[in-house]
Each structure stands twice: as C-alpha cells, then as structure tokens.
Coordinates of C-alpha atoms (C1' of nucleotides) in Angstrom, one line a residue:
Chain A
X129 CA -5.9 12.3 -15.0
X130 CA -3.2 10.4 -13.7
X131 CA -3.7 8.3 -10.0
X132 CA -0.7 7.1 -8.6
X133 CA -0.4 4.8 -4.6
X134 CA 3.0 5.0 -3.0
X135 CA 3.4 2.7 0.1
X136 CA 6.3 4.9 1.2
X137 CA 7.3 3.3 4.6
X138 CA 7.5 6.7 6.5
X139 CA 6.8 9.5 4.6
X140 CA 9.7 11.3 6.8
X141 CA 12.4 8.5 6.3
X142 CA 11.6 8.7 2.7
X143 CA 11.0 12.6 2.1
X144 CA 13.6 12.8 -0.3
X145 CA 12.6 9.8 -2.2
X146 CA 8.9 10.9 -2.8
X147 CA 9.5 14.4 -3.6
X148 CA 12.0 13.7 -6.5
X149 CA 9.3 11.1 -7.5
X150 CA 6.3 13.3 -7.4
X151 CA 8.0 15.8 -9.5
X152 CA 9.4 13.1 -12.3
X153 CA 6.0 11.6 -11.9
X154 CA 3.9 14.4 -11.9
X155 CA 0.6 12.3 -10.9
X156 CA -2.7 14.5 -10.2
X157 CA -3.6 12.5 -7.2
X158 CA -1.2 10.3 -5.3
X159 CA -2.4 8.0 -2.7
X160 CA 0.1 7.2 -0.1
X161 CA 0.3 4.3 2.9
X162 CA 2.3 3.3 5.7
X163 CA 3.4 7.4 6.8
X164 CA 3.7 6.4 10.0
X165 CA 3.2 9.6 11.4
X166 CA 0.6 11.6 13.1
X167 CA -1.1 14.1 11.3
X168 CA 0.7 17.1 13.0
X169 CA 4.0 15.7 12.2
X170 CA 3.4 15.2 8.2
X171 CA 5.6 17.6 6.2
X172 CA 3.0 19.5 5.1
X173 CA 5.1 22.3 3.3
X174 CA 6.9 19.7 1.3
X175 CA 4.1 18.7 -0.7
X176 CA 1.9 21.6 -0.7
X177 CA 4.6 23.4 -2.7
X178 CA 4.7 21.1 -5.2
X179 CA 1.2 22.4 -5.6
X180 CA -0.5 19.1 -3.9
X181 CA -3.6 20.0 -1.5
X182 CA -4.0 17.0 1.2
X183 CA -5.7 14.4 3.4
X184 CA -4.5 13.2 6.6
X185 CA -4.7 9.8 8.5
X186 CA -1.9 9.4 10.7
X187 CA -1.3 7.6 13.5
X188 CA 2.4 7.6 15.9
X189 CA 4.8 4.5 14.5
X190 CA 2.6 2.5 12.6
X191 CA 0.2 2.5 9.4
X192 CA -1.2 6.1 8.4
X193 CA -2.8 6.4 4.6
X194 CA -3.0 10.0 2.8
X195 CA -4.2 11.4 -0.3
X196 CA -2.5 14.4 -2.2
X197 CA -4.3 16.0 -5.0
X198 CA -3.9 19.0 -7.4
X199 CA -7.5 19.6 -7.0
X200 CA -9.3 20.6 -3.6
X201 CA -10.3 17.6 -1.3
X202 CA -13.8 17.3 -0.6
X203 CA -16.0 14.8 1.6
X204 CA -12.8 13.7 3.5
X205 CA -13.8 10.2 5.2
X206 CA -11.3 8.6 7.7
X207 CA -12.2 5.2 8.6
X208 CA -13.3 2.2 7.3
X209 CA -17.0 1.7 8.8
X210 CA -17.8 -1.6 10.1
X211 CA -15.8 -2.4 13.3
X212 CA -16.1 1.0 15.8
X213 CA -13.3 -0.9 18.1
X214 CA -10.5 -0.3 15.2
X215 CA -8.2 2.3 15.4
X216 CA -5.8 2.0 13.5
X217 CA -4.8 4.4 10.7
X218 CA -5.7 2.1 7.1
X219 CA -8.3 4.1 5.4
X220 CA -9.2 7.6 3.9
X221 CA -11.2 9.0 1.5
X222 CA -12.0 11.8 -0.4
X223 CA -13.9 13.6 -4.1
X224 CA -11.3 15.2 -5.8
X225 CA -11.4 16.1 -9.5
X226 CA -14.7 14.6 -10.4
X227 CA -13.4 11.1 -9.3
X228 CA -13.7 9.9 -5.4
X229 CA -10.4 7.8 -4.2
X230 CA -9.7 5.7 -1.8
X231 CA -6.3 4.9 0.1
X232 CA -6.2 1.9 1.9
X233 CA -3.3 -0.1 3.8
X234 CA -5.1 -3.9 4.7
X235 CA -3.4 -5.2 7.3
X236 CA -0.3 -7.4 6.3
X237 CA -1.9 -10.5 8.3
X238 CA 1.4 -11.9 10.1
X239 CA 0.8 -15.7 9.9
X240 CA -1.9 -17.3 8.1
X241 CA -4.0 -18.6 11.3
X242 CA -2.9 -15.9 13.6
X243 CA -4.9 -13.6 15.3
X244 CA -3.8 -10.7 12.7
X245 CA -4.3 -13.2 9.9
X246 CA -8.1 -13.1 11.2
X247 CA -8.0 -8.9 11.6
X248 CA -7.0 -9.1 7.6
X249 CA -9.6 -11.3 6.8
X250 CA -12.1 -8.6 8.5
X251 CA -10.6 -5.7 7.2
X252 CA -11.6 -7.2 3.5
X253 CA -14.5 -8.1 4.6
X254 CA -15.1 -4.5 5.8
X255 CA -13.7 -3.3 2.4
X256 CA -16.0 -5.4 0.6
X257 CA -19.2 -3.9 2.0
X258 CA -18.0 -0.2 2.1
X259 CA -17.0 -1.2 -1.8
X260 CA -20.4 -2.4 -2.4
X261 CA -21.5 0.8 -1.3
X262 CA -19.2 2.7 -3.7
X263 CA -19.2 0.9 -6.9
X264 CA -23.1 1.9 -7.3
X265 CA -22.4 5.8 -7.0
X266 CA -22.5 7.9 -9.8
X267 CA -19.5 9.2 -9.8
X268 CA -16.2 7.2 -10.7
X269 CA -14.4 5.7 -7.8
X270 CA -10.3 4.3 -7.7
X271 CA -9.8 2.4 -4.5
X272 CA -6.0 2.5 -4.6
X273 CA -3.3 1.0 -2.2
X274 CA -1.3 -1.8 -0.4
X275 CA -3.7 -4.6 -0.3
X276 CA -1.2 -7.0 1.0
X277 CA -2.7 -9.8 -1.3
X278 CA -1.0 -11.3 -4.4
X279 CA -4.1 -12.2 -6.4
X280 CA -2.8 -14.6 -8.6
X281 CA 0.5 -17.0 -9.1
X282 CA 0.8 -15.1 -12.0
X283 CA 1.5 -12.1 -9.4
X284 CA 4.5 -14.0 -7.4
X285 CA 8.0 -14.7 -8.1
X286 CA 8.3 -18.3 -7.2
X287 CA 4.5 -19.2 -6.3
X288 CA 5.0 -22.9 -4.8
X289 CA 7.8 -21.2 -2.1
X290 CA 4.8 -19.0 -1.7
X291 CA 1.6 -21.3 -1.5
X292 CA -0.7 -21.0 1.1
X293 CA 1.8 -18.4 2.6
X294 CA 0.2 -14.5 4.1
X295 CA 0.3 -12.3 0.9
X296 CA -0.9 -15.3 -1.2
X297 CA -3.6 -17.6 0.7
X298 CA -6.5 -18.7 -1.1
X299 CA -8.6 -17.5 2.2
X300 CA -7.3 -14.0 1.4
X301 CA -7.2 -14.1 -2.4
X302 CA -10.6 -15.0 -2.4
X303 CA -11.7 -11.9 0.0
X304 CA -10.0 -9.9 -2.8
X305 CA -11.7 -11.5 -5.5
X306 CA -15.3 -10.5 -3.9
X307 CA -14.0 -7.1 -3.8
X308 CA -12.8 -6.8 -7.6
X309 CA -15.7 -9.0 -8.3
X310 CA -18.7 -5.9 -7.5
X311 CA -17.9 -4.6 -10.7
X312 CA -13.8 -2.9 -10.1
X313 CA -10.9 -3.1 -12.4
X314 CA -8.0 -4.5 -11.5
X315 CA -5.8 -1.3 -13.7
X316 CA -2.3 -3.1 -13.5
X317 CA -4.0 -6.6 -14.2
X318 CA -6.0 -5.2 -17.0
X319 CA -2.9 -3.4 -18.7
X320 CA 0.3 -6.0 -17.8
X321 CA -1.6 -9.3 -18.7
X322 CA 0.8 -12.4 -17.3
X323 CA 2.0 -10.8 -14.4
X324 CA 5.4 -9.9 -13.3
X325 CA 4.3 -6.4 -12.7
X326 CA 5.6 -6.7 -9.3
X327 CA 5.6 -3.9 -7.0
X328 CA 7.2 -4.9 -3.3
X329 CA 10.6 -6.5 -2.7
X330 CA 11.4 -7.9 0.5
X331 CA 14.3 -5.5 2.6
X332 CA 16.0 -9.2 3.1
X333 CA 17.6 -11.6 1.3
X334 CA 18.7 -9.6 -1.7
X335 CA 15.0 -9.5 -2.8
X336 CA 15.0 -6.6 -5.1
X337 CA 18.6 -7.8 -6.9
X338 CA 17.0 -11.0 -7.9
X339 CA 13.5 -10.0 -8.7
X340 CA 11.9 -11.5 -5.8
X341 CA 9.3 -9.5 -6.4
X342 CA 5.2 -9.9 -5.8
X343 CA 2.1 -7.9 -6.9
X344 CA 0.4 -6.7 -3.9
X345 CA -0.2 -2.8 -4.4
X346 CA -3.4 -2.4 -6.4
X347 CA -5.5 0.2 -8.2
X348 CA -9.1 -1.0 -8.3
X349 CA -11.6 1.2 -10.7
X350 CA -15.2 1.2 -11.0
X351 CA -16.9 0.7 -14.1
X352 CA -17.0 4.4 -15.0
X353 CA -13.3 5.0 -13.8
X354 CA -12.0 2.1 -16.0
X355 CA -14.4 3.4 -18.8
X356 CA -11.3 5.8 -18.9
X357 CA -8.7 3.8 -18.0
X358 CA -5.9 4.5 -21.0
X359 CA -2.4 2.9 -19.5
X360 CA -1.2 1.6 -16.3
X361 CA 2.2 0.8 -14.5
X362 CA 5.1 0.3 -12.4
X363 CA 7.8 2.8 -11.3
X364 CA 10.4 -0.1 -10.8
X365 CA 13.1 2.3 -10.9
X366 CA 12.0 4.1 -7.6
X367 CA 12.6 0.9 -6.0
X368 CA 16.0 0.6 -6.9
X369 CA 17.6 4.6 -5.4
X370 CA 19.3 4.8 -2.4
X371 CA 16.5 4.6 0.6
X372 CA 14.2 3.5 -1.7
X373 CA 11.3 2.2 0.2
X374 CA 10.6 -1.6 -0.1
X375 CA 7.4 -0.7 -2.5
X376 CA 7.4 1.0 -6.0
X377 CA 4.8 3.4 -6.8
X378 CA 1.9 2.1 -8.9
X379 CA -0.4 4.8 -11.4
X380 CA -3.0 4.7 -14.0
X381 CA -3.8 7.6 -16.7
X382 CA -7.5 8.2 -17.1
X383 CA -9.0 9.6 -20.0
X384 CA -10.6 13.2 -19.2
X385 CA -14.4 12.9 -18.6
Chain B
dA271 C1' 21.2 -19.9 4.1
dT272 C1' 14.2 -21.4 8.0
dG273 C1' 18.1 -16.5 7.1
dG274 C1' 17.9 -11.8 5.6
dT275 C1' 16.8 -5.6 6.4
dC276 C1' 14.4 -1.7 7.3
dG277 C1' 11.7 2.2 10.5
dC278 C1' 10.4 3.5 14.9
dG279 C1' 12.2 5.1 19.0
dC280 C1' 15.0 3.1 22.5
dT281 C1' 13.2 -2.4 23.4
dG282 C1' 11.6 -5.3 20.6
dC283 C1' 7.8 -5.2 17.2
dG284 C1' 5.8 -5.0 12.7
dA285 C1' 6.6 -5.8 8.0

DNA sequence: ATGGTCGCGCTGCGA
C-alpha cells in the first residue's frame, strides 16, 4: 500500500500537475494540502476517474486538506478537536483500506513571536493530543502532511541562515518531537538517514536551482503502520515541471497486512 | 541582493 501527501498549492492552479503525477505515481491513498478551494469547487471528476474515491475539507482562498483513496472512505473526521473557535480548513480524516490517515496543513506560523507563530504552536499542541488519542487504536494510523517544521539541521539547507527562524525554531521542533515521540515514525527520517531529503523550495530567490531546499512535509506512522513500512521518498522531479508547485510529493510503501 | 515568486481574486495577504 503505497501513501503519498502532496501540498499542491491549489489543486485548480495545479490540476495538470497532479494528475500526470497521480498516474506516474500511482499511490493508493494520496493526502493532499493547501487546495484552496471549497468543497463544491474541487474537480471532483478529475480524480474520480483515475479511480480515486474522496474526502473534502475546503475552504475559499486559503488552506483546504483532502484525502483520495482507491478504497471507500469511512469515518470521515473534519477538524482538529480542541479549539471550537478555529475554522480554518487544516485537518481531515478518514479509515480507508484497513489503515486510518490523516491530512494535516499546521499553520506556517509567520514570525516566530507573532500572533500566528502562537496559533502554530496550538495547532501542535492540538495535534499532539488528538495523536495521543490515535497512536493507542488498534488499527494502523499515517498522519501525513505539511507540518511546516524542519525537525532537524540535518533537514535544512544552510541551518545557521536558518536558526531560530519559523520552519526551524526549537519552540516548534520541540512541539513536533512530542508528537513523533507517542510512539510515530518519522517514514522519510527512518529511510533517508542524514537528511537532505528535502521536499519545499522557496518560489523566490532561485530556491529550487540551488537546492535551497528544507524537509517540512512529513509522514508520521504508528507502531503497527511502520511495522510495514518497506521504502520511503521524494518525487523531486515533480518539483522541477513547469507550474510545479513549491512542494514535492512525499510517499511510503507499506507492506500488505 | 534583508531581496525574491507564486495563488487568490482584484487589493494586498499569506506563504
């Protein structure tokens, strides 16, 4: 079973892009961020006829996470629990395949010390306890998606232009750690030891020409998922086609139950 | 080079 997490940046801007991928790729569940659309604006069609059934959390502009599987969607859940005054479009999730997935967008966080720096810092918090909650089920769980966080130096291009900056602050590294640390996988860490498995480039400042790269897109699997867990990667080359979105798609291959 | 480029949706915001 192969999981795959795409932060497209609009899933209509980038139609082309993540068709052509999907059907090079071929993953049985794709998780998807930042579609920027509400839910009766998604292409619907596009996908279903490459045979993928889906899950909708869309919003107008900004954010929006899906998930499209090969097998039905069950148990659809569409927020993050925790903070009944956010509304924004980061989180959904659903059983599919004998394996429950999650996609989730945290919020990018702005400015360390801003007031979205303190929203991100929630949102993991939130994360962290829904986690809790999941890592004890009996069935396998992936929580896959744009985390925003670079967990480790290891994980940036040039780590001292980097210290202490948003994607790479010990404040946040260390909310991610107390996720991965109930028991979860890190996939790409566990299979591309050292780093360098970089999966956004900054738009700017000819970024993805030099391999300015950082990790930030993660697939996080509980003990019985990475039980499975038989290879891991990073489409770089979807990164570098005309449109491309700023992220490359990230997947693991899990061993059949 | 303290810049740069996208997407959304029509002005500047978010990333």
């Amino acid at each position: 079973m192969k999981i795959a997490s795409f932060n497209v940046n609009s899933v209509k801007a980038r139609l082309p892009n993540v068709l052509a991928w999907l059907g090079e790729a071929k993953p049985d569940v794709c998780l998807l961020q930042e579609t920027k659309t509400e839910d009766h604006g998604f292409p619907r069609l596009e996908f279903e006829d490459l045979g993928y059934n889906l899950a909708l959390h869309g919003q107008k502009t900004y954010n929006g996470v899906a998930i499209l599987s090969k097998q039905p969607l069950d148990d659809v859940v569409r927020s993050l629990p925790g903070d009944a005054n956010d509304t924004e479009a980061r989180y959904i999730e659903a059983f599919t395949g004998g394996i429950r997935v999650a996609s989730v967008y945290v919020p990018n966080g702005q400015a360390v010390g801003s007031d979205k720096f303190r929203y991100k810092l929630g949102f993991l918090a939130r994360l962290k306890t829904h986690a809790a909650s999941l890592v004890g089920l009996e069935e396998p769980v992936a929580i896959g998606g744009d985390f925003n966080v670079a967990p480790d130096d290891a994980d940036v291009h040039d780590p001292a232009a980097w210290r202490d900056q948003v994607l790479c602050h010990p404040e946040e590294r260390a909310a991610f750690r107390r996720i991965s640390h109930l028991g979860f996988t890190d996939a790409l860490a566990a299979l591309a030891p050292g780093g360098h498995a970089y999966t956004w480039w900054d738009y700017r400042a000819g970024a993805w020409p030099k391999d300015h790269g950082l990790r930030i897109d993660h697939i996080l699997l509980s003990p019985k998922a990475a039980d499975r867990l038989k290879s891991a990667g990073v489409d770089r080359k979807a990164r570098g086609q005309e449109k491309a979105s700023d992220h490359a798609p990230v997947w693991c291959e899990l061993a059949e139950s």
